[in-house]
Structures are given as structure tokens and as C-alpha cells.
Amino acid sequence: MLVIFALVGLPTGFAQPETLPTAPGTNIVGTNNAGSPVAEPVPDAYLPPAPPIDQNDSHDAMTLLDNKKQIKVGDQLEYMVVEDREPPEVLLVDEDGQIEIPLLGKMPADSHTAQDLAFTISEALKKEHYYQATVLISEHQAANRRGIVLVMGEVQREGVVEIPSGDILRVSDAIMRAGGFNLYADPTRVSMIRPNAQNPESSQRFDINVGQILETGRLDQDLILRANDRIFVGRRGDSSGQYTLSGAVRSPGVYPISIGQKITLSEAILISGGFTEFGDGSDVTLMRYGEDGSRTEREINVNEILEKGRQDNDVLLQPGDRIIVDEKWVTF
């Protein structure tokens, strides 16, 4: 005969299993053969928020950051807010000396130390987003470059040039790292194409007279490169003529127009380095001579072309054209 007993509880007098304390972040799921509780970790999503950091501890943590070495263009920084309980992010100091801070957007970082930048960001975060923000910033050691540029055309070695971390790379630098100009190069005809990160189908073009930069040392005309820029060095050829640029521009002089080259008035201004501090871009004179020796003059507002995109007002230059940029009237 088979007898079945159903246990509905422990009789009085039997010892009850002892309830043992468990560590935070665990959950009791049963007992083992010895009657001891079995626990499993609670998923992170269910962990209670970390206790608030004492205000003095927060301040002390940021004062321990580096306060001597200045941050510079090209640096990669590890950034974190302790209260977020998230791993650090790597932020790049771009060519304008700025970094993109979550919740805040672009902020200047160049020439700051990690310590003073951390305090600045902390105060900005506490204005709208945090009751307390312990910001930690340090140098990211793993990075050795921050991008590449492509150099093509009449150079010794066409191909990729790296932008080293912590360094500024200009157009002339990239050409030198590509072995310099070859025998057929025209240093006055260098173009830099910059893709639009927001719209891959569009880009900006800059025409640069690197020959003049190397002769004069005018770094303000030698553009700082960004990742994925492309440089094209043109081939030397016969000139179809030249134009003259005078007045309040940074590099007045006589400029060649190569065969097949098309250059507008606004491009000629940019190639020369742009207007001086007192240059009047709203009233630029273009003088043109006909085959019979007749002369015509036209006043053009180049500021509108450059600042408002009024390309319909731009003029294609011809050999023999003369451009005159007057100075603004200054009153005291």
C-alpha cells in the first residue's frame, strides 16, 4: 500500500530557517540542500541610484585634476560626470579649440587646464541640468591621430596624410609631408575641398596660393586642415593673362590666370587673404579695359557675395582686370 504525506507546514517546535542578511544588489531566489538562502545579483537596471556625493568630496575630486598642462587643439579628453554613473566619453578638441559637451554643446577648451575646464563645465551643468555635477577630465592616452587628409595632384607622393594628435596641420604642411611639389606643380594653384559633414553631397572649395605663403610666411592664409579634407595641387601651364589686386587687402599684387582657370571677383579677394581690418568690402571697384582701350568701372558689394551668398552679383574675372579695395571711413 502506497501512503502519500503532504507537508503543509513545519510543526511547532521545529527550527525555522534563519533569515540571513544579503548584500545590496542581490535577490533571494530559494535555498540549497543545507537550508541556506541562495541569492542572485539584481540586474543593473534595478539598482537604486548611488548615494549623493558629498559637496566637499565633489569639490576635492575636481581639485585633484591637472592644473598645469594646457589643453590644445587635437587633444582627446576623457570626460565623465560621476553622478551619471556612466563610463567616460572621449571628446576631441577641434580646430577651433572647442569640445562638444553633452547637454551643453560647444565650449572652448584650448589653453584651459583640465581642472579649470572641469569646474567651468560643472557650474554650467548645475544651472539647468544637475543639482550637483562632479566633472572629471583627463588626457586620453590611446589616441595618436585625429584623422586623415588626402593629397593629390602634382606632389611627389599622392595619398593619405595623417593629422597627428596634439598638432595643427596646415595645407603647406600636408604638401610637405607628401614629399613637396613635383617639377610640374604650380604652387599658386592649390585647392582644398572640405566635405560638409551634415550634407555629404555638398562641400566647400578654397583656392590657396601656397607659393606665396611659402615666400611670405603668411600663416593666416595657410588654412588649418580638418579630418577628411582633400588637397589638389594643379599642374603648371601657360597663363592666359593676369589681374591686379590693390588697396585694402592682405596680399595685394599681380595674380596669374592659368589657361582654363575660371576665377570670380570674390575668389580673388579670398586668394589674397581677404580684406584688411579697414577694407571696405561693400564697395569694391572692378576696372575692365576693352580691346579698343576703353575703360569701364563697376562698383560691387563683395560683402553681400561672401556673407549672404549673393552669387548672382559675383563677376568672372578676365585678363587685364584691375580690382581696387578702398578703406572705410573711420570717425572718432
mmCIF file of C-alpha atoms in Angstrom:
data_model
loop_
_atom_site.group_PDB
_atom_site.id
_atom_site.type_symbol
_atom_site.label_atom_id
_atom_site.label_comp_id
_atom_site.label_asym_id
_atom_site.label_seq_id
_atom_site.Cartn_x
_atom_site.Cartn_y
_atom_site.Cartn_z
ATOM 1 C CA MET A 1 0.000 0.000 0.000
ATOM 2 C CA LEU A 2 1.329 3.435 -1.002
ATOM 3 C CA VAL A 3 0.970 6.207 1.565
ATOM 4 C CA ILE A 4 1.464 9.830 0.494
ATOM 5 C CA PHE A 5 2.139 12.589 3.019
ATOM 6 C CA ALA A 6 1.650 16.240 2.122
ATOM 7 C CA LEU A 7 3.650 18.708 4.176
ATOM 8 C CA VAL A 8 1.648 21.858 4.664
ATOM 9 C CA GLY A 9 3.984 23.467 7.141
ATOM 10 C CA LEU A 10 6.550 22.751 9.800
ATOM 11 C CA PRO A 11 5.173 21.534 13.108
ATOM 12 C CA THR A 12 5.617 23.737 16.138
ATOM 13 C CA GLY A 13 8.942 23.102 17.761
ATOM 14 C CA PHE A 14 10.876 22.549 14.538
ATOM 15 C CA ALA A 15 13.614 25.136 13.950
ATOM 16 C CA GLN A 16 12.749 27.717 11.277
ATOM 17 C CA PRO A 17 15.475 28.501 8.666
ATOM 18 C CA GLU A 18 17.395 31.556 9.755
ATOM 19 C CA THR A 19 16.861 34.663 7.590
ATOM 20 C CA LEU A 20 20.339 35.857 6.721
ATOM 21 C CA PRO A 21 21.192 39.397 5.660
ATOM 22 C CA THR A 22 22.099 39.726 1.993
ATOM 23 C CA ALA A 23 24.396 42.148 0.236
ATOM 24 C CA PRO A 24 22.941 45.098 -1.650
ATOM 25 C CA GLY A 25 22.270 44.275 -5.271
ATOM 26 C CA THR A 26 21.199 40.639 -4.597
ATOM 27 C CA ASN A 27 17.826 38.871 -4.611
ATOM 28 C CA ILE A 28 16.862 35.698 -2.676
ATOM 29 C CA VAL A 29 15.604 33.011 -5.104
ATOM 30 C CA GLY A 30 15.467 29.909 -2.828
ATOM 31 C CA THR A 31 17.508 27.690 -0.511
ATOM 32 C CA ASN A 32 20.085 24.966 -1.061
ATOM 33 C CA ASN A 33 20.102 21.414 0.385
ATOM 34 C CA ALA A 34 21.558 22.731 3.624
ATOM 35 C CA GLY A 35 18.729 25.214 4.028
ATOM 36 C CA SER A 36 20.900 28.278 3.333
ATOM 37 C CA PRO A 37 19.454 31.070 1.155
ATOM 38 C CA VAL A 38 20.517 31.225 -2.479
ATOM 39 C CA ALA A 39 20.886 34.723 -3.972
ATOM 40 C CA GLU A 40 21.433 36.080 -7.457
ATOM 41 C CA PRO A 41 22.542 39.578 -8.490
ATOM 42 C CA VAL A 42 19.852 42.072 -9.301
ATOM 43 C CA PRO A 43 20.267 43.486 -12.869
ATOM 44 C CA ASP A 44 21.840 46.952 -13.001
ATOM 45 C CA ALA A 45 18.576 48.428 -14.221
ATOM 46 C CA TYR A 46 17.078 47.717 -10.816
ATOM 47 C CA LEU A 47 19.937 49.012 -8.701
ATOM 48 C CA PRO A 48 18.977 52.029 -6.609
ATOM 49 C CA PRO A 49 20.707 55.275 -7.552
ATOM 50 C CA ALA A 50 24.086 55.895 -5.999
ATOM 51 C CA PRO A 51 24.010 57.943 -2.826
ATOM 52 C CA PRO A 52 24.712 61.612 -3.460
ATOM 53 C CA ILE A 53 28.361 62.627 -3.317
ATOM 54 C CA ASP A 54 29.151 64.998 -0.513
ATOM 55 C CA GLN A 55 29.611 68.521 -1.844
ATOM 56 C CA ASN A 56 33.042 68.810 -0.281
ATOM 57 C CA ASP A 57 34.087 65.453 -1.761
ATOM 58 C CA SER A 58 32.897 66.628 -5.188
ATOM 59 C CA HIS A 59 34.972 69.798 -4.926
ATOM 60 C CA ASP A 60 38.022 67.896 -3.677
ATOM 61 C CA ALA A 61 37.789 65.374 -6.541
ATOM 62 C CA MET A 62 37.959 68.157 -9.131
ATOM 63 C CA THR A 63 40.809 69.956 -7.376
ATOM 64 C CA LEU A 64 42.911 66.804 -7.870
ATOM 65 C CA LEU A 65 42.729 67.210 -11.656
ATOM 66 C CA ASP A 66 45.726 68.517 -13.607
ATOM 67 C CA ASN A 67 46.049 72.274 -13.231
ATOM 68 C CA LYS A 68 49.334 72.829 -15.096
ATOM 69 C CA LYS A 69 49.229 71.320 -18.589
ATOM 70 C CA GLN A 70 47.206 73.381 -21.034
ATOM 71 C CA ILE A 71 44.753 71.645 -23.354
ATOM 72 C CA LYS A 72 45.434 72.250 -27.055
ATOM 73 C CA VAL A 73 43.886 71.677 -30.460
ATOM 74 C CA GLY A 74 43.853 67.995 -31.410
ATOM 75 C CA ASP A 75 43.851 66.672 -27.839
ATOM 76 C CA GLN A 76 41.446 63.875 -26.974
ATOM 77 C CA LEU A 77 39.998 64.099 -23.489
ATOM 78 C CA GLU A 78 38.258 61.554 -21.284
ATOM 79 C CA TYR A 79 35.173 63.205 -19.824
ATOM 80 C CA MET A 80 32.679 61.968 -17.254
ATOM 81 C CA VAL A 81 30.155 63.238 -14.728
ATOM 82 C CA VAL A 82 30.427 60.997 -11.641
ATOM 83 C CA GLU A 83 26.759 61.410 -10.779
ATOM 84 C CA ASP A 84 25.769 59.813 -14.111
ATOM 85 C CA ARG A 85 27.434 56.509 -13.143
ATOM 86 C CA GLU A 86 28.483 56.115 -16.793
ATOM 87 C CA PRO A 87 31.929 55.288 -18.234
ATOM 88 C CA PRO A 88 33.955 58.251 -19.551
ATOM 89 C CA GLU A 89 33.460 59.587 -23.075
ATOM 90 C CA VAL A 90 36.308 60.604 -25.384
ATOM 91 C CA LEU A 91 35.939 64.198 -26.608
ATOM 92 C CA LEU A 92 38.045 65.801 -29.363
ATOM 93 C CA VAL A 93 39.368 69.348 -29.150
ATOM 94 C CA ASP A 94 38.575 70.553 -32.668
ATOM 95 C CA GLU A 95 40.426 73.026 -34.894
ATOM 96 C CA ASP A 96 38.560 75.915 -33.254
ATOM 97 C CA GLY A 97 39.794 74.826 -29.812
ATOM 98 C CA GLN A 98 36.348 73.641 -28.709
ATOM 99 C CA ILE A 99 34.811 70.409 -27.443
ATOM 100 C CA GLU A 100 31.230 69.163 -27.700
ATOM 101 C CA ILE A 101 29.859 68.701 -24.150
ATOM 102 C CA PRO A 102 26.704 66.580 -23.721
ATOM 103 C CA LEU A 103 23.743 68.789 -22.737
ATOM 104 C CA LEU A 104 25.795 71.965 -23.197
ATOM 105 C CA GLY A 105 27.102 71.898 -26.776
ATOM 106 C CA LYS A 106 30.345 73.555 -27.903
ATOM 107 C CA MET A 107 32.604 75.004 -25.216
ATOM 108 C CA PRO A 108 36.116 76.457 -25.503
ATOM 109 C CA ALA A 109 38.837 74.134 -24.195
ATOM 110 C CA ASP A 110 42.056 75.361 -25.836
ATOM 111 C CA SER A 111 44.517 76.904 -23.332
ATOM 112 C CA HIS A 112 42.485 75.699 -20.340
ATOM 113 C CA THR A 113 43.743 73.117 -17.856
ATOM 114 C CA ALA A 114 41.713 70.007 -17.064
ATOM 115 C CA GLN A 115 40.961 71.404 -13.619
ATOM 116 C CA ASP A 116 39.611 74.825 -14.578
ATOM 117 C CA LEU A 117 37.670 73.345 -17.518
ATOM 118 C CA ALA A 118 36.058 70.789 -15.182
ATOM 119 C CA PHE A 119 34.929 73.494 -12.763
ATOM 120 C CA THR A 120 33.580 75.624 -15.632
ATOM 121 C CA ILE A 121 31.568 72.719 -17.047
ATOM 122 C CA SER A 122 30.318 71.731 -13.595
ATOM 123 C CA GLU A 123 28.940 75.208 -12.940
ATOM 124 C CA ALA A 124 27.267 75.285 -16.363
ATOM 125 C CA LEU A 125 25.640 71.889 -15.793
ATOM 126 C CA LYS A 126 24.319 72.904 -12.363
ATOM 127 C CA LYS A 127 22.498 75.897 -13.808
ATOM 128 C CA GLU A 128 19.886 73.758 -15.578
ATOM 129 C CA HIS A 129 20.642 70.039 -15.526
ATOM 130 C CA TYR A 130 22.206 68.876 -12.243
ATOM 131 C CA TYR A 131 21.837 69.571 -8.543
ATOM 132 C CA GLN A 132 25.484 68.578 -8.240
ATOM 133 C CA ALA A 133 27.932 67.700 -11.035
ATOM 134 C CA THR A 134 31.334 66.204 -10.310
ATOM 135 C CA VAL A 135 33.165 66.571 -13.627
ATOM 136 C CA LEU A 136 36.353 64.616 -14.222
ATOM 137 C CA ILE A 137 38.585 65.370 -17.239
ATOM 138 C CA SER A 138 41.861 63.729 -18.183
ATOM 139 C CA GLU A 139 44.001 63.182 -21.263
ATOM 140 C CA HIS A 140 43.039 60.209 -23.432
ATOM 141 C CA GLN A 141 46.278 58.267 -23.843
ATOM 142 C CA ALA A 142 45.216 55.796 -26.534
ATOM 143 C CA ALA A 143 44.934 58.260 -29.425
ATOM 144 C CA ASN A 144 47.849 59.005 -31.742
ATOM 145 C CA ARG A 145 46.000 60.751 -34.571
ATOM 146 C CA ARG A 146 42.739 62.555 -35.077
ATOM 147 C CA GLY A 147 42.047 61.968 -38.767
ATOM 148 C CA ILE A 148 43.479 61.936 -42.270
ATOM 149 C CA VAL A 149 43.573 64.201 -45.326
ATOM 150 C CA LEU A 150 44.064 63.212 -48.948
ATOM 151 C CA VAL A 151 46.743 64.962 -51.034
ATOM 152 C CA MET A 152 46.516 64.555 -54.812
ATOM 153 C CA GLY A 153 47.875 66.149 -57.960
ATOM 154 C CA GLU A 154 51.381 67.413 -58.620
ATOM 155 C CA VAL A 155 53.170 66.251 -55.458
ATOM 156 C CA GLN A 156 55.942 63.695 -55.019
ATOM 157 C CA ARG A 157 53.748 61.145 -53.211
ATOM 158 C CA GLU A 158 49.997 61.246 -53.677
ATOM 159 C CA GLY A 159 47.958 59.660 -50.911
ATOM 160 C CA VAL A 160 46.885 59.891 -47.301
ATOM 161 C CA VAL A 161 48.492 62.200 -44.747
ATOM 162 C CA GLU A 162 47.664 61.732 -41.058
ATOM 163 C CA ILE A 163 46.727 64.609 -38.761
ATOM 164 C CA PRO A 164 48.724 63.809 -35.603
ATOM 165 C CA SER A 165 47.034 64.173 -32.252
ATOM 166 C CA GLY A 166 48.023 67.334 -30.443
ATOM 167 C CA ASP A 167 49.293 69.047 -33.596
ATOM 168 C CA ILE A 168 47.953 71.524 -36.151
ATOM 169 C CA LEU A 169 48.287 70.544 -39.807
ATOM 170 C CA ARG A 170 48.099 73.295 -42.426
ATOM 171 C CA VAL A 171 47.794 72.987 -46.202
ATOM 172 C CA SER A 172 51.500 73.626 -46.791
ATOM 173 C CA ASP A 173 52.411 71.099 -44.053
ATOM 174 C CA ALA A 174 50.343 68.371 -45.744
ATOM 175 C CA ILE A 175 52.042 69.082 -49.090
ATOM 176 C CA MET A 176 55.478 68.873 -47.477
ATOM 177 C CA ARG A 177 54.540 65.539 -45.840
ATOM 178 C CA ALA A 178 53.523 64.320 -49.301
ATOM 179 C CA GLY A 179 57.096 64.968 -50.442
ATOM 180 C CA GLY A 180 56.547 68.543 -51.625
ATOM 181 C CA PHE A 181 55.727 69.804 -55.102
ATOM 182 C CA ASN A 182 56.988 67.903 -58.142
ATOM 183 C CA LEU A 183 58.549 69.519 -61.219
ATOM 184 C CA TYR A 184 55.202 70.093 -62.898
ATOM 185 C CA ALA A 185 53.395 71.658 -59.943
ATOM 186 C CA ASP A 186 52.007 75.171 -59.894
ATOM 187 C CA PRO A 187 52.260 76.252 -56.215
ATOM 188 C CA THR A 188 49.892 79.144 -56.922
ATOM 189 C CA ARG A 189 47.089 76.737 -57.897
ATOM 190 C CA VAL A 190 46.280 74.629 -54.850
ATOM 191 C CA SER A 191 42.668 73.817 -53.986
ATOM 192 C CA MET A 192 41.333 72.432 -50.722
ATOM 193 C CA ILE A 193 37.941 70.710 -50.724
ATOM 194 C CA ARG A 194 36.140 70.370 -47.379
ATOM 195 C CA PRO A 195 33.176 67.948 -47.280
ATOM 196 C CA ASN A 196 30.042 69.045 -45.451
ATOM 197 C CA ALA A 197 29.537 66.593 -42.576
ATOM 198 C CA GLN A 198 25.817 67.420 -42.437
ATOM 199 C CA ASN A 199 25.291 67.030 -46.178
ATOM 200 C CA PRO A 200 27.694 64.601 -47.901
ATOM 201 C CA GLU A 201 26.590 65.842 -51.325
ATOM 202 C CA SER A 202 27.943 69.350 -50.748
ATOM 203 C CA SER A 203 31.376 70.738 -49.966
ATOM 204 C CA GLN A 204 33.396 73.960 -49.728
ATOM 205 C CA ARG A 205 36.288 74.819 -52.019
ATOM 206 C CA PHE A 206 39.214 77.048 -51.072
ATOM 207 C CA ASP A 207 41.822 78.166 -53.640
ATOM 208 C CA ILE A 208 45.173 78.779 -51.981
ATOM 209 C CA ASN A 209 48.371 80.342 -53.307
ATOM 210 C CA VAL A 210 50.832 78.133 -51.414
ATOM 211 C CA GLY A 211 53.761 79.579 -53.359
ATOM 212 C CA GLN A 212 53.025 82.995 -51.900
ATOM 213 C CA ILE A 213 52.548 81.522 -48.418
ATOM 214 C CA LEU A 214 55.978 79.875 -48.559
ATOM 215 C CA GLU A 215 57.571 83.119 -49.741
ATOM 216 C CA THR A 216 55.906 85.445 -47.255
ATOM 217 C CA GLY A 217 55.255 83.158 -44.274
ATOM 218 C CA ARG A 218 51.649 84.361 -44.087
ATOM 219 C CA LEU A 219 50.163 81.636 -41.878
ATOM 220 C CA ASP A 220 46.812 83.432 -41.807
ATOM 221 C CA GLN A 221 46.416 82.364 -45.458
ATOM 222 C CA ASP A 222 47.590 78.791 -44.803
ATOM 223 C CA LEU A 223 44.367 77.049 -43.807
ATOM 224 C CA ILE A 224 44.239 74.612 -40.906
ATOM 225 C CA LEU A 225 43.126 71.207 -42.130
ATOM 226 C CA ARG A 226 40.344 69.078 -40.707
ATOM 227 C CA ALA A 227 39.749 65.349 -40.974
ATOM 228 C CA ASN A 228 38.709 64.214 -44.474
ATOM 229 C CA ASP A 229 39.807 67.417 -46.247
ATOM 230 C CA ARG A 230 41.152 66.871 -49.775
ATOM 231 C CA ILE A 231 44.009 68.842 -51.350
ATOM 232 C CA PHE A 232 44.602 69.120 -55.100
ATOM 233 C CA VAL A 233 47.818 70.630 -56.496
ATOM 234 C CA GLY A 234 47.383 71.968 -60.023
ATOM 235 C CA ARG A 235 49.760 71.496 -62.947
ATOM 236 C CA ARG A 236 51.882 74.375 -64.182
ATOM 237 C CA GLY A 237 50.761 75.699 -67.553
ATOM 238 C CA ASP A 238 50.813 78.777 -69.710
ATOM 239 C CA SER A 239 48.991 81.785 -68.397
ATOM 240 C CA SER A 240 46.098 83.323 -70.269
ATOM 241 C CA GLY A 241 46.801 86.641 -68.567
ATOM 242 C CA GLN A 242 46.739 88.236 -65.178
ATOM 243 C CA TYR A 243 44.715 90.546 -62.954
ATOM 244 C CA THR A 244 45.832 93.186 -60.493
ATOM 245 C CA LEU A 245 44.515 93.480 -56.946
ATOM 246 C CA SER A 246 45.326 96.622 -54.968
ATOM 247 C CA GLY A 247 44.156 98.525 -51.928
ATOM 248 C CA ALA A 248 42.981 97.268 -48.530
ATOM 249 C CA VAL A 249 43.553 93.513 -48.958
ATOM 250 C CA ARG A 250 46.086 91.433 -47.087
ATOM 251 C CA SER A 251 48.190 90.473 -50.104
ATOM 252 C CA PRO A 252 47.848 92.963 -52.960
ATOM 253 C CA GLY A 253 49.676 92.159 -56.162
ATOM 254 C CA VAL A 254 49.511 90.754 -59.682
ATOM 255 C CA TYR A 255 47.953 87.280 -59.960
ATOM 256 C CA PRO A 256 48.085 84.939 -62.978
ATOM 257 C CA ILE A 257 45.057 83.365 -64.623
ATOM 258 C CA SER A 258 46.090 79.938 -65.920
ATOM 259 C CA ILE A 259 44.668 78.595 -69.161
ATOM 260 C CA GLY A 260 41.287 77.082 -68.453
ATOM 261 C CA GLN A 261 41.065 78.615 -64.998
ATOM 262 C CA LYS A 262 37.888 80.427 -64.022
ATOM 263 C CA ILE A 263 38.090 82.790 -61.087
ATOM 264 C CA THR A 264 35.492 85.186 -59.727
ATOM 265 C CA LEU A 265 35.959 88.529 -58.003
ATOM 266 C CA SER A 266 35.089 87.121 -54.571
ATOM 267 C CA GLU A 267 37.511 84.205 -55.064
ATOM 268 C CA ALA A 268 40.278 86.663 -55.984
ATOM 269 C CA ILE A 269 39.653 88.518 -52.710
ATOM 270 C CA LEU A 270 39.852 85.269 -50.714
ATOM 271 C CA ILE A 271 43.030 84.136 -52.500
ATOM 272 C CA SER A 272 44.654 87.410 -51.453
ATOM 273 C CA GLY A 273 43.850 86.652 -47.805
ATOM 274 C CA GLY A 274 40.695 88.763 -47.623
ATOM 275 C CA PHE A 275 40.138 92.363 -46.634
ATOM 276 C CA THR A 276 42.289 94.143 -44.086
ATOM 277 C CA GLU A 277 40.765 95.443 -40.882
ATOM 278 C CA PHE A 278 39.835 98.691 -42.615
ATOM 279 C CA GLY A 279 38.966 97.237 -46.023
ATOM 280 C CA ASP A 280 35.573 98.305 -47.357
ATOM 281 C CA GLY A 281 34.111 95.127 -48.808
ATOM 282 C CA SER A 282 30.800 96.806 -49.550
ATOM 283 C CA ASP A 283 32.261 99.000 -52.308
ATOM 284 C CA VAL A 284 34.891 97.243 -54.441
ATOM 285 C CA THR A 285 35.820 98.743 -57.797
ATOM 286 C CA LEU A 286 36.345 96.482 -60.804
ATOM 287 C CA MET A 287 38.063 98.229 -63.727
ATOM 288 C CA ARG A 288 37.992 96.497 -67.120
ATOM 289 C CA TYR A 289 39.654 97.571 -70.370
ATOM 290 C CA GLY A 290 38.263 96.778 -73.801
ATOM 291 C CA GLU A 291 40.248 95.852 -76.905
ATOM 292 C CA ASP A 292 39.854 99.424 -78.150
ATOM 293 C CA GLY A 293 41.362 100.806 -74.944
ATOM 294 C CA SER A 294 38.043 101.910 -73.450
ATOM 295 C CA ARG A 295 37.623 101.539 -69.713
ATOM 296 C CA THR A 296 34.546 100.563 -67.714
ATOM 297 C CA GLU A 297 34.169 100.673 -63.945
ATOM 298 C CA ARG A 298 31.759 98.743 -61.757
ATOM 299 C CA GLU A 299 31.128 99.022 -58.017
ATOM 300 C CA ILE A 300 30.415 95.639 -56.419
ATOM 301 C CA ASN A 301 29.352 94.768 -52.866
ATOM 302 C CA VAL A 302 31.618 91.795 -52.190
ATOM 303 C CA ASN A 303 30.423 91.541 -48.570
ATOM 304 C CA GLU A 304 26.985 90.517 -49.815
ATOM 305 C CA ILE A 305 28.543 87.835 -52.021
ATOM 306 C CA LEU A 306 30.683 86.381 -49.222
ATOM 307 C CA GLU A 307 28.309 86.785 -46.274
ATOM 308 C CA LYS A 308 24.884 86.379 -47.891
ATOM 309 C CA GLY A 309 25.721 84.063 -50.763
ATOM 310 C CA ARG A 310 24.669 86.543 -53.461
ATOM 311 C CA GLN A 311 26.486 84.645 -56.212
ATOM 312 C CA ASP A 312 24.393 86.390 -58.847
ATOM 313 C CA ASN A 313 26.323 89.588 -58.050
ATOM 314 C CA ASP A 314 29.727 87.934 -58.490
ATOM 315 C CA VAL A 315 31.792 88.607 -61.633
ATOM 316 C CA LEU A 316 34.058 86.262 -63.581
ATOM 317 C CA LEU A 317 37.445 87.949 -63.989
ATOM 318 C CA GLN A 318 39.148 88.493 -67.320
ATOM 319 C CA PRO A 319 42.837 89.044 -68.141
ATOM 320 C CA GLY A 320 43.754 92.675 -67.571
ATOM 321 C CA ASP A 321 41.098 93.336 -64.912
ATOM 322 C CA ARG A 322 42.058 95.580 -62.047
ATOM 323 C CA ILE A 323 40.428 95.351 -58.608
ATOM 324 C CA ILE A 324 40.636 98.230 -56.133
ATOM 325 C CA VAL A 325 39.538 97.906 -52.490
ATOM 326 C CA ASP A 326 39.149 101.224 -50.683
ATOM 327 C CA GLU A 327 39.427 101.729 -46.934
ATOM 328 C CA LYS A 328 36.447 102.507 -44.743
ATOM 329 C CA TRP A 329 35.920 105.991 -43.427
ATOM 330 C CA VAL A 330 36.850 105.985 -39.735
ATOM 331 C CA THR A 331 35.284 108.592 -37.453
ATOM 332 C CA PHE A 332 36.198 109.382 -33.861
#
